[in-house]
Short mmCIF file of C-alpha atoms in Angstrom, two decimals:
data_model
loop_
_atom_site.label_atom_id
_atom_site.label_comp_id
_atom_site.label_asym_id
_atom_site.label_seq_id
_atom_site.Cartn_x
_atom_site.Cartn_y
_atom_site.Cartn_z
CA UNK A 13 79.78 125.83 105.00
CA UNK A 14 83.74 125.67 104.39
CA UNK A 15 86.23 125.39 106.94
CA UNK A 16 89.86 126.31 106.85
CA UNK A 17 92.74 124.54 108.22
CA UNK A 18 92.29 126.79 111.25
CA UNK A 19 89.28 124.24 112.36
CA UNK A 20 92.27 121.54 112.96
CA UNK A 21 91.71 119.95 116.44
CA UNK A 22 93.39 117.18 118.25
CA UNK A 23 91.27 113.85 118.65
CA UNK A 24 91.90 110.41 120.03
CA UNK A 25 91.04 107.15 118.47
CA UNK A 26 88.68 105.52 121.09
CA UNK A 27 86.94 102.74 119.23
CA UNK A 28 88.16 100.69 116.17
CA UNK A 29 86.21 97.53 114.94
CA UNK A 30 87.50 95.40 111.92
CA UNK A 31 84.51 94.79 109.35
CA UNK A 32 86.42 92.54 107.07
CA UNK A 33 87.84 93.03 103.59
CA UNK A 34 90.37 95.55 105.01
CA UNK A 35 87.71 97.76 106.03
CA UNK A 36 87.37 99.38 109.70
CA UNK A 37 85.13 101.57 111.67
CA UNK A 38 87.07 104.21 113.70
CA UNK A 39 85.82 106.54 115.94
CA UNK A 40 87.36 109.63 117.49
CA UNK A 41 86.59 111.74 120.78
CA UNK A 42 87.70 115.17 120.34
CA UNK A 43 88.46 117.52 123.57
CA UNK A 44 86.42 120.56 122.13
CA UNK A 45 83.11 120.51 121.01
CA UNK A 46 82.31 119.83 117.15
CA UNK A 47 80.82 122.25 115.10
CA UNK A 48 77.53 121.18 113.39
CA UNK A 49 78.33 118.43 110.57
CA UNK A 50 76.12 118.28 107.44
CA UNK A 51 75.81 114.85 105.64
CA UNK A 52 78.50 115.00 102.83
CA UNK A 53 80.98 116.51 104.76
CA UNK A 54 84.51 115.08 105.55
CA UNK A 55 87.60 115.35 107.37
CA UNK A 56 91.21 115.11 106.61
CA UNK A 57 92.73 113.03 109.34
CA UNK A 58 96.22 111.30 110.17
CA UNK A 59 97.88 110.15 113.48
CA UNK A 60 99.62 113.21 115.25
CA UNK A 61 103.13 111.54 114.91
CA UNK A 62 103.01 111.96 111.14
CA UNK A 63 105.45 114.83 110.33
CA UNK A 64 107.17 113.90 107.17
CA UNK A 65 106.45 110.47 105.84
CA UNK A 66 103.67 110.32 105.72
CA UNK A 67 103.19 113.86 105.76
CA UNK A 68 99.67 114.21 103.65
CA UNK A 69 96.51 113.84 105.94
CA UNK A 70 93.73 111.53 104.48
CA UNK A 71 90.17 112.24 103.52
CA UNK A 72 87.46 110.43 105.16
CA UNK A 73 83.68 111.29 105.05
CA UNK A 74 81.54 111.46 108.41
CA UNK A 75 79.48 108.61 109.05
CA UNK A 76 78.12 109.67 112.45
CA UNK A 77 78.94 112.21 115.03
CA UNK A 78 77.68 114.03 118.47
CA UNK A 79 78.67 116.66 120.23
CA UNK A 80 82.34 115.65 120.87
CA UNK A 81 83.09 112.45 119.01
CA UNK A 82 82.98 111.34 114.98
CA UNK A 83 82.82 108.07 113.44
CA UNK A 84 84.62 107.07 110.04
CA UNK A 85 84.68 104.27 107.79
CA UNK A 86 88.21 103.54 106.38
CA UNK A 87 89.24 101.05 103.53
CA UNK A 88 93.14 100.10 103.41
CA UNK A 89 94.10 101.24 100.21
CA UNK A 90 97.64 102.29 100.65
CA UNK A 91 100.50 102.84 103.26
CA UNK A 92 98.55 106.13 105.08
CA UNK A 93 95.34 103.91 105.65
CA UNK A 94 97.44 100.86 106.48
CA UNK A 95 99.36 102.84 109.19
CA UNK A 96 95.76 104.78 110.50
CA UNK A 97 94.27 101.43 111.18
CA UNK A 98 97.11 100.14 112.82
CA UNK A 99 96.75 102.71 115.69
CA UNK A 100 95.88 101.49 118.87
CA UNK A 101 93.15 102.95 121.06
CA UNK A 102 94.02 106.44 122.64
CA UNK A 103 96.34 107.14 119.71
CA UNK A 104 96.08 111.30 119.22
CA UNK A 105 95.05 112.33 115.77
CA UNK A 106 95.21 115.64 113.95
CA UNK A 107 91.37 115.92 112.67
CA UNK A 108 90.87 118.55 110.23
CA UNK A 109 87.33 119.85 109.26
CA UNK A 110 84.52 119.67 109.01
CA UNK A 111 85.12 120.40 105.11
CA UNK A 112 83.06 120.53 101.85
CA UNK A 113 79.59 121.57 101.03
CA UNK A 114 77.62 119.23 102.60
CA UNK A 115 74.74 119.57 100.22
CA UNK A 116 72.57 116.41 100.94
CA UNK A 117 69.70 118.64 102.12
CA UNK A 118 65.98 116.59 101.74
CA UNK A 119 63.06 118.43 99.93
CA UNK A 120 60.01 117.55 101.23
CA UNK A 121 57.15 115.85 99.56
CA UNK A 122 59.65 114.40 97.09
CA UNK A 123 60.61 110.80 96.94
CA UNK A 124 64.05 110.31 98.19
CA UNK A 125 66.44 107.15 97.34
CA UNK A 126 69.96 106.64 98.62
CA UNK A 127 72.23 104.22 96.50
CA UNK A 128 75.93 103.43 97.95
CA UNK A 129 78.74 101.31 96.34
CA UNK A 130 81.28 99.58 98.99
CA UNK A 131 82.96 102.50 101.01
CA UNK A 132 80.98 104.99 99.42
CA UNK A 133 78.11 103.95 102.17
CA UNK A 134 79.59 106.32 104.46
CA UNK A 135 78.32 109.47 103.98
CA UNK A 136 75.02 108.22 102.96
CA UNK A 137 74.64 106.63 106.40
CA UNK A 138 75.21 110.08 107.92
CA UNK A 139 72.32 111.28 105.32
CA UNK A 140 70.20 108.49 106.52
CA UNK A 141 70.61 109.38 110.29
CA UNK A 142 69.33 113.26 109.22
CA UNK A 143 66.75 112.61 106.65
CA UNK A 144 65.58 108.79 107.40
CA UNK A 145 61.70 110.06 107.76
CA UNK A 146 61.72 110.96 103.87
CA UNK A 147 64.05 108.00 102.39
CA UNK A 148 61.66 105.45 100.44
CA UNK A 149 64.72 103.15 99.92
CA UNK A 150 68.16 102.71 100.69
CA UNK A 151 70.19 100.38 98.61
CA UNK A 152 73.95 99.10 99.28
CA UNK A 153 75.78 97.43 96.58
CA UNK A 154 79.39 95.25 96.96
CA UNK A 155 81.25 93.26 94.91
CA UNK A 156 81.01 89.86 96.92
CA UNK A 157 80.97 88.16 100.56
CA UNK A 158 83.97 89.88 101.92
CA UNK A 159 81.73 92.86 102.42
CA UNK A 160 79.48 90.94 104.74
CA UNK A 161 80.95 92.54 107.95
CA UNK A 162 80.24 95.88 106.58
CA UNK A 163 77.11 94.89 105.33
CA UNK A 164 75.89 93.94 108.51
CA UNK A 165 77.34 96.94 110.33
CA UNK A 166 75.26 99.39 107.94
CA UNK A 167 72.26 97.35 108.56
CA UNK A 168 72.50 97.53 112.12
CA UNK A 169 72.15 101.46 111.44
CA UNK A 170 69.63 101.55 108.79
CA UNK A 171 66.22 99.99 109.30
CA UNK A 172 65.25 98.27 105.87
CA UNK A 173 68.75 98.53 104.12
CA UNK A 174 68.48 96.50 101.05
CA UNK A 175 72.06 94.78 100.30
CA UNK A 176 73.00 93.79 96.90
CA UNK A 177 76.23 91.94 95.20
CA UNK A 178 77.95 91.38 91.78
CA UNK A 179 78.18 87.49 92.37
CA UNK A 180 74.93 87.19 94.51
CA UNK A 181 76.45 86.05 97.84
CA UNK A 182 74.86 89.05 99.69
CA UNK A 183 71.21 89.98 99.43
CA UNK A 184 70.09 90.46 95.90
CA UNK A 185 72.19 89.49 92.97
CA UNK A 186 73.37 92.28 90.99
CA UNK A 187 74.42 96.05 91.27
CA UNK A 188 72.69 98.95 93.48
CA UNK A 189 71.37 100.42 90.43
CA UNK A 190 70.03 97.28 89.17
CA UNK A 191 67.97 97.05 92.30
CA UNK A 192 67.12 100.69 92.30
CA UNK A 193 65.66 100.36 88.65
CA UNK A 194 62.85 97.79 90.08
CA UNK A 195 61.42 101.26 91.66
CA UNK A 196 60.61 102.62 87.95
CA UNK A 197 59.80 105.99 87.70
CA UNK A 198 58.75 106.77 91.30
CA UNK A 199 61.95 108.29 92.53
CA UNK A 200 62.24 112.28 92.41
CA UNK A 201 65.54 112.58 93.97
CA UNK A 202 68.91 110.11 94.25
CA UNK A 203 71.56 110.63 96.60
CA UNK A 204 74.41 108.53 95.61
CA UNK A 205 78.17 107.60 96.50
CA UNK A 206 80.61 104.90 94.95
CA UNK A 207 82.92 103.78 92.33
CA UNK A 208 82.54 105.71 88.82
CA UNK A 209 81.16 102.68 87.36
CA UNK A 210 78.21 102.85 89.49
CA UNK A 211 77.46 106.60 89.14
CA UNK A 212 77.78 106.02 85.58
CA UNK A 213 74.89 103.12 85.75
CA UNK A 214 72.60 105.50 87.95
CA UNK A 215 72.77 108.28 85.72
CA UNK A 216 72.34 106.05 82.68
CA UNK A 217 69.43 104.70 84.49
CA UNK A 218 67.81 107.83 86.08
CA UNK A 219 69.67 110.88 84.61
CA UNK A 220 66.95 113.34 82.93
CA UNK A 221 64.22 111.57 85.19
CA UNK A 222 65.32 112.28 88.79
CA UNK A 223 67.56 114.60 90.53
CA UNK A 224 70.81 113.03 91.03
CA UNK A 225 73.31 114.24 93.79
CA UNK A 226 76.54 112.32 94.11
CA UNK A 227 79.23 112.62 96.48
CA UNK A 228 82.50 112.17 94.64
CA UNK A 229 85.44 110.06 95.69
CA UNK A 230 88.87 111.75 94.99
CA UNK A 231 92.38 111.67 96.00
CA UNK A 232 93.18 114.88 97.99
CA UNK A 233 95.92 116.44 99.33
CA UNK A 234 94.82 119.33 101.31
CA UNK A 235 91.18 119.15 101.55
CA UNK A 236 90.98 123.03 101.18
CA UNK A 237 91.27 123.64 97.82
CA UNK A 238 95.18 124.87 97.84
CA UNK A 239 96.44 122.15 95.96
CA UNK A 240 94.05 121.36 93.15
CA UNK A 241 94.96 117.92 93.26
CA UNK A 242 91.19 116.89 93.16
CA UNK A 243 89.76 118.91 90.32
CA UNK A 244 86.80 117.64 88.15
CA UNK A 245 85.63 118.95 84.71
CA UNK A 246 82.00 120.07 85.37
CA UNK A 247 79.30 122.18 83.48
CA UNK A 248 80.58 125.11 85.38
CA UNK A 249 84.42 124.47 84.60
CA UNK A 250 87.30 122.70 86.54
CA UNK A 251 85.95 122.29 90.08
CA UNK A 252 87.66 121.25 93.12
CA UNK A 253 85.93 118.15 95.14
CA UNK A 254 87.06 119.36 98.58
CA UNK A 255 85.96 122.81 98.07
CA UNK A 256 83.40 123.03 95.46
CA UNK A 257 82.08 119.35 96.60
CA UNK A 258 82.20 116.78 97.63
CA UNK A 259 78.56 116.50 96.71
CA UNK A 260 77.37 117.77 93.17
CA UNK A 261 74.42 117.62 91.03
CA UNK A 262 75.75 114.61 88.55
CA UNK A 263 74.32 116.09 85.31
CA UNK A 264 76.88 119.03 85.89
CA UNK A 265 79.73 116.47 85.75
CA UNK A 266 81.69 115.01 82.88
CA UNK A 267 81.28 111.37 83.97
CA UNK A 268 83.80 110.17 81.28
CA UNK A 269 86.51 112.26 82.67
CA UNK A 270 86.28 110.69 86.37
CA UNK A 271 88.56 107.90 87.03
#
């Protein structure tokens, strides 16, 4: 399902929670009912006051939603995200979406594992909500203890979440792919989202044995395929993360070309 700019709506920030490490959970309420949102889809959003500087809305994957509210996970990485998380409750926002293909669709009778790294846990939490009955494991990898608040927040949404950290300060010591390897060759399908090194590690361990669907993270200007700022090289040519993705079969993506 692809959505145009015409599906921009007004929303109001109704809840904001600081989770540590520059990461926030933000929830918005909309005046009109939201359409069905598929796991893997995202919104472009920004305060209504943004007119010229900043100008571009920022992309965020959907964590959770109901008929007239939607939740996102935001990590402060620059001026735009810093301004977004500084907004007070009640601030009006522009919400453009849902955007993207949302092809995280579970095949019955297959073993399915979710593997997330850092802020990449967001779309997989949405996937868990809809497909928890067929998920055999959900592994969340982080760098260090700064992510403790995010890990606790994610654990409150997912029963049996496995946490791993590079330095061993949270959960298992090691990366999320390291933990997933312990399941051996029993995984038919993997859904992943996280930093490029993590995606490469997942593909290196399971490529050719498991179907790996990955939600790619990318800078975006428009979110609807017009600006070509989020193109990636694939077996099918140059594709746009916002319009053709963000979920791709990882075997089609030239991983060495990702940044």
